[in-house]
Each structure stands twice: as structure tokens, then as C-alpha cells.
């Protein structure tokens, strides 16, 4: 069950929470949309991709609307007060590998550069009201973010108007994700067999610590 921020405050914050998260829990405050956008723009990792010639910003809403049946969970204000910011990577370059810790990725899951857009990177702010335990994101919400991001990279490589259907989703929760913080998400395609896309995803903290690894099989259907 998702806890509202008010009911979240009834619980005690578990040990190990970042100082900022503890302060927000105790005060009941939430960052405004303007503050989230301002903070995101100032992030060094965000600026790095903004200036990288191998990346370009993409409009998540427009791209997901190109698929007639791909849920845009990013648009739910309960999940995001501010729409995440996404970058697509140029399929003609291997530069996106510089953003990944390849030692942790099995070779069969490396980005497939034969795709037009082999990888996307998303900066997302984790709302304070999507907790399972005080100060920690609900695992179901993490899966929702992962599913939507992997669907996005499939949509960018599918025919316009095609339907994206999830066949499987596998989640490996490695570290807790704290609310009231930004995460950096890499999602990529590594294999295609006819109308089936194999996708993978990593969620990182801004300190480049891997928090979640996921894979998904997606079917691309024509209407």
C-alpha cells in the first residue's frame, strides 16, 4: 500500500537515511516543482549530458504518445510532481558505454549499437509520498519507473504507432532508494528477434552507486 506523506510521518525514520531525507520527514515539507527543476539543472551529471554531443534531450510525453498502447506512468503526479528529464544516445557512437560500469553488465546485455537509439538516460526525482517504509521508495513504484523507462527506449526504436506490450519484468533490488532525492537511470536495448525487444536498466544514485538492475522482454505489435 502506498503511504501518503502525512501517514508516512506517523512512523519513525529508520536508521541510515540521508540527513536531508530525515529533515524532510521530521518537518513534513516537500520540495516545490520549481525547486526540483532548479536543483536538477544544477546537477553536474545532468550538465555533463546536456553538453555531450552524443546525447540529445527528448520529450517523454511525445515519444510515448507515438505508441498507441504504452502507459506513461511518468505523467502521474502521484509519482512525479515534475516530469523526468530524458536524454537519448546517438546510435552511431560507443560514447554511452562511458556512462556505464561495464564490469557489472554481462556481455550479452551490453547496449546493441545496431539500434537507432540504443540507450536513454533519465534523471528522476523520487517523490516523498511514494514510500513503502518511511523515507524509502516502495518497491512497486521502483518497478513502475523501471518498466516505463525500458518501454521508452523500445518506443524510440519501434515503428510509430506500434503497441508496446510487456512480456516479462525482472527486478534486482540491490540498494535502498531514498525519497526526496534524484536518481540517474540508464535503459538500453541489447537484442531484437523479429518483434521482440530485450531491454535492460540500471538505476544509480548521483554518487554512481548502482541501486537497481532490471531486464524486460517487450513485444512490438502492429495495430
PDB file of N, CA and C in Angstrom, residues 75-158:
ATOM      1  N   UNK A  75       3.725  10.441 -16.166  1.00  0.00           N
ATOM      2  CA  UNK A  75       2.775  11.541 -16.156  1.00  0.00           C
ATOM      3  C   UNK A  75       1.885  11.584 -14.932  1.00  0.00           C
ATOM      4  N   UNK A  76       1.945  10.562 -14.076  1.00  0.00           N
ATOM      5  CA  UNK A  76       1.122  10.537 -12.874  1.00  0.00           C
ATOM      6  C   UNK A  76       1.739  11.435 -11.810  1.00  0.00           C
ATOM      7  N   UNK A  77       1.006  12.446 -11.352  1.00  0.00           N
ATOM      8  CA  UNK A  77       1.573  13.381 -10.388  1.00  0.00           C
ATOM      9  C   UNK A  77       1.833  12.730  -9.039  1.00  0.00           C
ATOM     10  N   UNK A  78       1.145  11.592  -8.769  1.00  0.00           N
ATOM     11  CA  UNK A  78       1.418  10.881  -7.523  1.00  0.00           C
ATOM     12  C   UNK A  78       2.846  10.338  -7.535  1.00  0.00           C
ATOM     13  N   UNK A  79       3.375  10.072  -8.736  1.00  0.00           N
ATOM     14  CA  UNK A  79       4.731   9.563  -8.862  1.00  0.00           C
ATOM     15  C   UNK A  79       5.705  10.711  -9.086  1.00  0.00           C
ATOM     16  N   UNK A  80       5.345  11.628  -9.962  1.00  0.00           N
ATOM     17  CA  UNK A  80       6.242  12.715 -10.335  1.00  0.00           C
ATOM     18  C   UNK A  80       5.527  14.053 -10.293  1.00  0.00           C
ATOM     19  N   UNK A  81       5.948  14.941  -9.394  1.00  0.00           N
ATOM     20  CA  UNK A  81       5.450  16.315  -9.461  1.00  0.00           C
ATOM     21  C   UNK A  81       6.068  17.042 -10.637  1.00  0.00           C
ATOM     22  N   UNK A  82       7.250  16.592 -11.030  1.00  0.00           N
ATOM     23  CA  UNK A  82       7.944  17.159 -12.184  1.00  0.00           C
ATOM     24  C   UNK A  82       8.271  16.017 -13.138  1.00  0.00           C
ATOM     25  N   UNK A  83       7.949  16.182 -14.423  1.00  0.00           N
ATOM     26  CA  UNK A  83       8.261  15.154 -15.403  1.00  0.00           C
ATOM     27  C   UNK A  83       9.763  14.901 -15.441  1.00  0.00           C
ATOM     28  N   UNK A  84      10.191  13.644 -15.402  1.00  0.00           N
ATOM     29  CA  UNK A  84      11.629  13.358 -15.505  1.00  0.00           C
ATOM     30  C   UNK A  84      12.212  13.922 -16.799  1.00  0.00           C
ATOM     31  N   UNK A  85      13.497  14.138 -16.802  1.00  0.00           N
ATOM     32  CA  UNK A  85      14.192  14.664 -17.979  1.00  0.00           C
ATOM     33  C   UNK A  85      14.985  13.527 -18.603  1.00  0.00           C
ATOM     34  N   UNK A  86      14.811  13.324 -19.902  1.00  0.00           N
ATOM     35  CA  UNK A  86      15.430  12.183 -20.574  1.00  0.00           C
ATOM     36  C   UNK A  86      16.356  12.639 -21.692  1.00  0.00           C
ATOM     37  N   UNK A  87      17.417  11.866 -21.884  1.00  0.00           N
ATOM     38  CA  UNK A  87      18.344  12.052 -22.998  1.00  0.00           C
ATOM     39  C   UNK A  87      18.390  10.757 -23.814  1.00  0.00           C
ATOM     40  N   UNK A  88      18.444  10.888 -25.121  1.00  0.00           N
ATOM     41  CA  UNK A  88      18.698   9.733 -25.982  1.00  0.00           C
ATOM     42  C   UNK A  88      20.149   9.774 -26.434  1.00  0.00           C
ATOM     43  N   UNK A  89      20.700   8.587 -26.699  1.00  0.00           N
ATOM     44  CA  UNK A  89      22.090   8.469 -27.111  1.00  0.00           C
ATOM     45  C   UNK A  89      22.176   8.173 -28.600  1.00  0.00           C
ATOM     46  N   UNK A  90      23.170   8.744 -29.245  1.00  0.00           N
ATOM     47  CA  UNK A  90      23.396   8.534 -30.669  1.00  0.00           C
ATOM     48  C   UNK A  90      23.811   7.087 -30.918  1.00  0.00           C
ATOM     49  N   UNK A  91      23.064   6.411 -31.768  1.00  0.00           N
ATOM     50  CA  UNK A  91      23.351   5.004 -32.041  1.00  0.00           C
ATOM     51  C   UNK A  91      24.607   4.779 -32.858  1.00  0.00           C
ATOM     52  N   UNK A  92      25.211   5.839 -33.375  1.00  0.00           N
ATOM     53  CA  UNK A  92      26.409   5.669 -34.201  1.00  0.00           C
ATOM     54  C   UNK A  92      27.696   5.754 -33.389  1.00  0.00           C
ATOM     55  N   UNK A  93      27.582   5.933 -32.108  1.00  0.00           N
ATOM     56  CA  UNK A  93      28.783   6.085 -31.284  1.00  0.00           C
ATOM     57  C   UNK A  93      28.730   5.144 -30.083  1.00  0.00           C
ATOM     58  N   UNK A  94      29.905   4.811 -29.597  1.00  0.00           N
ATOM     59  CA  UNK A  94      30.004   3.978 -28.393  1.00  0.00           C
ATOM     60  C   UNK A  94      30.116   4.823 -27.134  1.00  0.00           C
ATOM     61  N   UNK A  95      29.845   6.122 -27.248  1.00  0.00           N
ATOM     62  CA  UNK A  95      30.068   7.018 -26.109  1.00  0.00           C
ATOM     63  C   UNK A  95      29.225   6.647 -24.906  1.00  0.00           C
ATOM     64  N   UNK A  96      28.033   6.058 -25.138  1.00  0.00           N
ATOM     65  CA  UNK A  96      27.182   5.755 -23.988  1.00  0.00           C
ATOM     66  C   UNK A  96      27.808   4.712 -23.066  1.00  0.00           C
ATOM     67  N   UNK A  97      28.755   3.927 -23.581  1.00  0.00           N
ATOM     68  CA  UNK A  97      29.402   2.952 -22.715  1.00  0.00           C
ATOM     69  C   UNK A  97      30.197   3.641 -21.613  1.00  0.00           C
ATOM     70  N   UNK A  98      30.613   4.885 -21.844  1.00  0.00           N
ATOM     71  CA  UNK A  98      31.348   5.621 -20.820  1.00  0.00           C
ATOM     72  C   UNK A  98      30.470   5.906 -19.605  1.00  0.00           C
ATOM     73  N   UNK A  99      29.142   5.862 -19.775  1.00  0.00           N
ATOM     74  CA  UNK A  99      28.224   6.147 -18.688  1.00  0.00           C
ATOM     75  C   UNK A  99      27.883   4.896 -17.876  1.00  0.00           C
ATOM     76  N   UNK A 100      28.359   3.763 -18.325  1.00  0.00           N
ATOM     77  CA  UNK A 100      28.002   2.506 -17.664  1.00  0.00           C
ATOM     78  C   UNK A 100      29.241   1.857 -17.045  1.00  0.00           C
ATOM     79  N   UNK A 101      29.041   1.190 -15.954  1.00  0.00           N
ATOM     80  CA  UNK A 101      30.102   0.401 -15.348  1.00  0.00           C
ATOM     81  C   UNK A 101      30.069  -0.972 -15.993  1.00  0.00           C
ATOM     82  N   UNK A 102      30.835  -1.155 -17.040  1.00  0.00           N
ATOM     83  CA  UNK A 102      30.704  -2.369 -17.851  1.00  0.00           C
ATOM     84  C   UNK A 102      31.088  -3.629 -17.084  1.00  0.00           C
ATOM     85  N   UNK A 103      31.855  -3.482 -16.026  1.00  0.00           N
ATOM     86  CA  UNK A 103      32.252  -4.671 -15.272  1.00  0.00           C
ATOM     87  C   UNK A 103      31.061  -5.335 -14.593  1.00  0.00           C
ATOM     88  N   UNK A 104      29.963  -4.588 -14.440  1.00  0.00           N
ATOM     89  CA  UNK A 104      28.781  -5.141 -13.782  1.00  0.00           C
ATOM     90  C   UNK A 104      27.722  -5.607 -14.779  1.00  0.00           C
ATOM     91  N   UNK A 105      27.995  -5.455 -16.084  1.00  0.00           N
ATOM     92  CA  UNK A 105      26.999  -5.804 -17.082  1.00  0.00           C
ATOM     93  C   UNK A 105      27.462  -7.040 -17.841  1.00  0.00           C
ATOM     94  N   UNK A 106      26.715  -8.137 -17.795  1.00  0.00           N
ATOM     95  CA  UNK A 106      27.087  -9.297 -18.611  1.00  0.00           C
ATOM     96  C   UNK A 106      27.199  -8.899 -20.080  1.00  0.00           C
ATOM     97  N   UNK A 107      28.139  -9.495 -20.781  1.00  0.00           N
ATOM     98  CA  UNK A 107      28.405  -9.095 -22.162  1.00  0.00           C
ATOM     99  C   UNK A 107      27.167  -9.216 -23.040  1.00  0.00           C
ATOM    100  N   UNK A 108      26.304 -10.181 -22.741  1.00  0.00           N
ATOM    101  CA  UNK A 108      25.109 -10.347 -23.564  1.00  0.00           C
ATOM    102  C   UNK A 108      24.081  -9.257 -23.313  1.00  0.00           C
ATOM    103  N   UNK A 109      24.321  -8.402 -22.317  1.00  0.00           N
ATOM    104  CA  UNK A 109      23.382  -7.315 -22.038  1.00  0.00           C
ATOM    105  C   UNK A 109      23.947  -5.941 -22.397  1.00  0.00           C
ATOM    106  N   UNK A 110      25.092  -5.904 -23.053  1.00  0.00           N
ATOM    107  CA  UNK A 110      25.627  -4.616 -23.459  1.00  0.00           C
ATOM    108  C   UNK A 110      24.702  -3.969 -24.482  1.00  0.00           C
ATOM    109  N   UNK A 111      24.668  -2.634 -24.531  1.00  0.00           N
ATOM    110  CA  UNK A 111      23.786  -1.965 -25.494  1.00  0.00           C
ATOM    111  C   UNK A 111      24.063  -2.420 -26.915  1.00  0.00           C
ATOM    112  N   UNK A 112      22.985  -2.640 -27.657  1.00  0.00           N
ATOM    113  CA  UNK A 112      23.113  -3.060 -29.051  1.00  0.00           C
ATOM    114  C   UNK A 112      23.180  -1.847 -29.959  1.00  0.00           C
ATOM    115  N   UNK A 113      24.359  -1.570 -30.500  1.00  0.00           N
ATOM    116  CA  UNK A 113      24.541  -0.330 -31.252  1.00  0.00           C
ATOM    117  C   UNK A 113      23.955  -0.396 -32.662  1.00  0.00           C
ATOM    118  N   UNK A 114      23.363  -1.526 -33.016  1.00  0.00           N
ATOM    119  CA  UNK A 114      22.687  -1.578 -34.308  1.00  0.00           C
ATOM    120  C   UNK A 114      21.345  -0.850 -34.254  1.00  0.00           C
ATOM    121  N   UNK A 115      20.915  -0.473 -33.056  1.00  0.00           N
ATOM    122  CA  UNK A 115      19.644   0.232 -32.913  1.00  0.00           C
ATOM    123  C   UNK A 115      19.835   1.721 -33.178  1.00  0.00           C
ATOM    124  N   UNK A 116      18.760   2.347 -33.644  1.00  0.00           N
ATOM    125  CA  UNK A 116      18.791   3.790 -33.900  1.00  0.00           C
ATOM    126  C   UNK A 116      19.085   4.549 -32.614  1.00  0.00           C
ATOM    127  N   UNK A 117      18.420   4.182 -31.538  1.00  0.00           N
ATOM    128  CA  UNK A 117      18.641   4.805 -30.221  1.00  0.00           C
ATOM    129  C   UNK A 117      18.908   3.687 -29.229  1.00  0.00           C
ATOM    130  N   UNK A 118      20.178   3.307 -29.044  1.00  0.00           N
ATOM    131  CA  UNK A 118      20.459   2.132 -28.215  1.00  0.00           C
ATOM    132  C   UNK A 118      20.209   2.341 -26.732  1.00  0.00           C
ATOM    133  N   UNK A 119      20.194   3.612 -26.286  1.00  0.00           N
ATOM    134  CA  UNK A 119      20.128   3.832 -24.853  1.00  0.00           C
ATOM    135  C   UNK A 119      19.512   5.190 -24.538  1.00  0.00           C
ATOM    136  N   UNK A 120      18.836   5.251 -23.400  1.00  0.00           N
ATOM    137  CA  UNK A 120      18.347   6.528 -22.873  1.00  0.00           C
ATOM    138  C   UNK A 120      18.845   6.674 -21.437  1.00  0.00           C
ATOM    139  N   UNK A 121      19.013   7.916 -21.021  1.00  0.00           N
ATOM    140  CA  UNK A 121      19.348   8.231 -19.635  1.00  0.00           C
ATOM    141  C   UNK A 121      18.296   9.190 -19.109  1.00  0.00           C
ATOM    142  N   UNK A 122      17.750   8.868 -17.953  1.00  0.00           N
ATOM    143  CA  UNK A 122      16.668   9.658 -17.365  1.00  0.00           C
ATOM    144  C   UNK A 122      17.088  10.132 -15.980  1.00  0.00           C
ATOM    145  N   UNK A 123      16.856  11.396 -15.706  1.00  0.00           N
ATOM    146  CA  UNK A 123      17.021  11.943 -14.359  1.00  0.00           C
ATOM    147  C   UNK A 123      15.638  12.085 -13.745  1.00  0.00           C
ATOM    148  N   UNK A 124      15.439  11.420 -12.610  1.00  0.00           N
ATOM    149  CA  UNK A 124      14.123  11.415 -11.988  1.00  0.00           C
ATOM    150  C   UNK A 124      14.248  11.792 -10.517  1.00  0.00           C
ATOM    151  N   UNK A 125      13.306  12.607 -10.054  1.00  0.00           N
ATOM    152  CA  UNK A 125      13.231  12.959  -8.635  1.00  0.00           C
ATOM    153  C   UNK A 125      12.227  12.039  -7.965  1.00  0.00           C
ATOM    154  N   UNK A 126      12.632  11.389  -6.882  1.00  0.00           N
ATOM    155  CA  UNK A 126      11.775  10.425  -6.197  1.00  0.00           C
ATOM    156  C   UNK A 126      10.910  11.171  -5.186  1.00  0.00           C
ATOM    157  N   UNK A 127       9.617  11.229  -5.472  1.00  0.00           N
ATOM    158  CA  UNK A 127       8.675  11.943  -4.615  1.00  0.00           C
ATOM    159  C   UNK A 127       8.707  11.433  -3.177  1.00  0.00           C
ATOM    160  N   UNK A 128       8.382  12.326  -2.257  1.00  0.00           N
ATOM    161  CA  UNK A 128       8.363  11.962  -0.842  1.00  0.00           C
ATOM    162  C   UNK A 128       7.137  11.130  -0.463  1.00  0.00           C
ATOM    163  N   UNK A 129       6.142  11.041  -1.341  1.00  0.00           N
ATOM    164  CA  UNK A 129       4.891  10.353  -0.973  1.00  0.00           C
ATOM    165  C   UNK A 129       4.739   8.989  -1.631  1.00  0.00           C
ATOM    166  N   UNK A 130       5.850   8.379  -2.063  1.00  0.00           N
ATOM    167  CA  UNK A 130       5.757   7.062  -2.708  1.00  0.00           C
ATOM    168  C   UNK A 130       6.517   6.026  -1.884  1.00  0.00           C
ATOM    169  N   UNK A 131       6.326   6.072  -0.575  1.00  0.00           N
ATOM    170  CA  UNK A 131       7.100   5.234   0.339  1.00  0.00           C
ATOM    171  C   UNK A 131       6.421   3.907   0.629  1.00  0.00           C
ATOM    172  N   UNK A 132       7.252   2.893   0.839  1.00  0.00           N
ATOM    173  CA  UNK A 132       6.802   1.660   1.452  1.00  0.00           C
ATOM    174  C   UNK A 132       7.102   1.734   2.936  1.00  0.00           C
ATOM    175  N   UNK A 133       8.318   2.131   3.269  1.00  0.00           N
ATOM    176  CA  UNK A 133       8.744   2.435   4.635  1.00  0.00           C
ATOM    177  C   UNK A 133       9.145   3.908   4.664  1.00  0.00           C
ATOM    178  N   UNK A 134       9.072   4.550   5.805  1.00  0.00           N
ATOM    179  CA  UNK A 134       9.399   5.980   5.861  1.00  0.00           C
ATOM    180  C   UNK A 134      10.748   6.297   5.232  1.00  0.00           C
ATOM    181  N   UNK A 135      10.718   7.188   4.250  1.00  0.00           N
ATOM    182  CA  UNK A 135      11.946   7.634   3.615  1.00  0.00           C
ATOM    183  C   UNK A 135      12.482   6.738   2.520  1.00  0.00           C
ATOM    184  N   UNK A 136      11.832   5.593   2.266  1.00  0.00           N
ATOM    185  CA  UNK A 136      12.293   4.645   1.243  1.00  0.00           C
ATOM    186  C   UNK A 136      11.184   4.429   0.221  1.00  0.00           C
ATOM    187  N   UNK A 137      11.549   4.411  -1.062  1.00  0.00           N
ATOM    188  CA  UNK A 137      10.558   4.219  -2.107  1.00  0.00           C
ATOM    189  C   UNK A 137       9.961   2.813  -2.029  1.00  0.00           C
ATOM    190  N   UNK A 138       8.686   2.701  -2.333  1.00  0.00           N
ATOM    191  CA  UNK A 138       8.009   1.405  -2.410  1.00  0.00           C
ATOM    192  C   UNK A 138       8.578   0.623  -3.598  1.00  0.00           C
ATOM    193  N   UNK A 139       8.829  -0.670  -3.393  1.00  0.00           N
ATOM    194  CA  UNK A 139       9.404  -1.493  -4.459  1.00  0.00           C
ATOM    195  C   UNK A 139       8.548  -1.535  -5.710  1.00  0.00           C
ATOM    196  N   UNK A 140       7.231  -1.453  -5.540  1.00  0.00           N
ATOM    197  CA  UNK A 140       6.344  -1.435  -6.697  1.00  0.00           C
ATOM    198  C   UNK A 140       6.492  -0.167  -7.511  1.00  0.00           C
ATOM    199  N   UNK A 141       6.773   0.939  -6.837  1.00  0.00           N
ATOM    200  CA  UNK A 141       7.000   2.188  -7.544  1.00  0.00           C
ATOM    201  C   UNK A 141       8.319   2.132  -8.310  1.00  0.00           C
ATOM    202  N   UNK A 142       9.322   1.494  -7.719  1.00  0.00           N
ATOM    203  CA  UNK A 142      10.592   1.318  -8.426  1.00  0.00           C
ATOM    204  C   UNK A 142      10.381   0.501  -9.696  1.00  0.00           C
ATOM    205  N   UNK A 143       9.582  -0.557  -9.602  1.00  0.00           N
ATOM    206  CA  UNK A 143       9.298  -1.385 -10.776  1.00  0.00           C
ATOM    207  C   UNK A 143       8.540  -0.587 -11.835  1.00  0.00           C
ATOM    208  N   UNK A 144       7.643   0.289 -11.395  1.00  0.00           N
ATOM    209  CA  UNK A 144       6.898   1.124 -12.335  1.00  0.00           C
ATOM    210  C   UNK A 144       7.835   2.047 -13.098  1.00  0.00           C
ATOM    211  N   UNK A 145       8.759   2.680 -12.392  1.00  0.00           N
ATOM    212  CA  UNK A 145       9.737   3.555 -13.035  1.00  0.00           C
ATOM    213  C   UNK A 145      10.594   2.762 -14.023  1.00  0.00           C
ATOM    214  N   UNK A 146      11.046   1.577 -13.606  1.00  0.00           N
ATOM    215  CA  UNK A 146      11.879   0.748 -14.475  1.00  0.00           C
ATOM    216  C   UNK A 146      11.114   0.337 -15.730  1.00  0.00           C
ATOM    217  N   UNK A 147       9.872  -0.107 -15.547  1.00  0.00           N
ATOM    218  CA  UNK A 147       9.057  -0.554 -16.678  1.00  0.00           C
ATOM    219  C   UNK A 147       8.838   0.573 -17.676  1.00  0.00           C
ATOM    220  N   UNK A 148       8.504   1.768 -17.186  1.00  0.00           N
ATOM    221  CA  UNK A 148       8.228   2.886 -18.079  1.00  0.00           C
ATOM    222  C   UNK A 148       9.481   3.315 -18.830  1.00  0.00           C
ATOM    223  N   UNK A 149      10.629   3.298 -18.160  1.00  0.00           N
ATOM    224  CA  UNK A 149      11.868   3.716 -18.817  1.00  0.00           C
ATOM    225  C   UNK A 149      12.288   2.719 -19.888  1.00  0.00           C
ATOM    226  N   UNK A 150      12.185   1.432 -19.611  1.00  0.00           N
ATOM    227  CA  UNK A 150      12.532   0.432 -20.624  1.00  0.00           C
ATOM    228  C   UNK A 150      11.538   0.462 -21.780  1.00  0.00           C
ATOM    229  N   UNK A 151      10.284   0.749 -21.497  1.00  0.00           N
ATOM    230  CA  UNK A 151       9.301   0.897 -22.569  1.00  0.00           C
ATOM    231  C   UNK A 151       9.647   2.093 -23.452  1.00  0.00           C
ATOM    232  N   UNK A 152      10.157   3.170 -22.836  1.00  0.00           N
ATOM    233  CA  UNK A 152      10.528   4.355 -23.598  1.00  0.00           C
ATOM    234  C   UNK A 152      11.610   4.037 -24.618  1.00  0.00           C
ATOM    235  N   UNK A 153      12.647   3.310 -24.204  1.00  0.00           N
ATOM    236  CA  UNK A 153      13.727   3.018 -25.154  1.00  0.00           C
ATOM    237  C   UNK A 153      13.239   2.083 -26.259  1.00  0.00           C
ATOM    238  N   UNK A 154      12.261   1.224 -25.956  1.00  0.00           N
ATOM    239  CA  UNK A 154      11.680   0.378 -27.007  1.00  0.00           C
ATOM    240  C   UNK A 154      10.869   1.219 -27.985  1.00  0.00           C
ATOM    241  N   UNK A 155      10.085   2.154 -27.460  1.00  0.00           N
ATOM    242  CA  UNK A 155       9.269   3.023 -28.313  1.00  0.00           C
ATOM    243  C   UNK A 155      10.138   3.816 -29.280  1.00  0.00           C
ATOM    244  N   UNK A 156      11.291   4.276 -28.815  1.00  0.00           N
ATOM    245  CA  UNK A 156      12.172   5.076 -29.667  1.00  0.00           C
ATOM    246  C   UNK A 156      12.725   4.282 -30.845  1.00  0.00           C
ATOM    247  N   UNK A 157      12.671   2.954 -30.762  1.00  0.00           N
ATOM    248  CA  UNK A 157      13.199   2.114 -31.821  1.00  0.00           C
ATOM    249  C   UNK A 157      12.116   1.330 -32.563  1.00  0.00           C
ATOM    250  N   UNK A 158      10.872   1.524 -32.184  1.00  0.00           N
ATOM    251  CA  UNK A 158       9.759   0.813 -32.823  1.00  0.00           C
ATOM    252  C   UNK A 158       9.108   1.697 -33.881  1.00  0.00           C
TER     253      UNK A 158
END
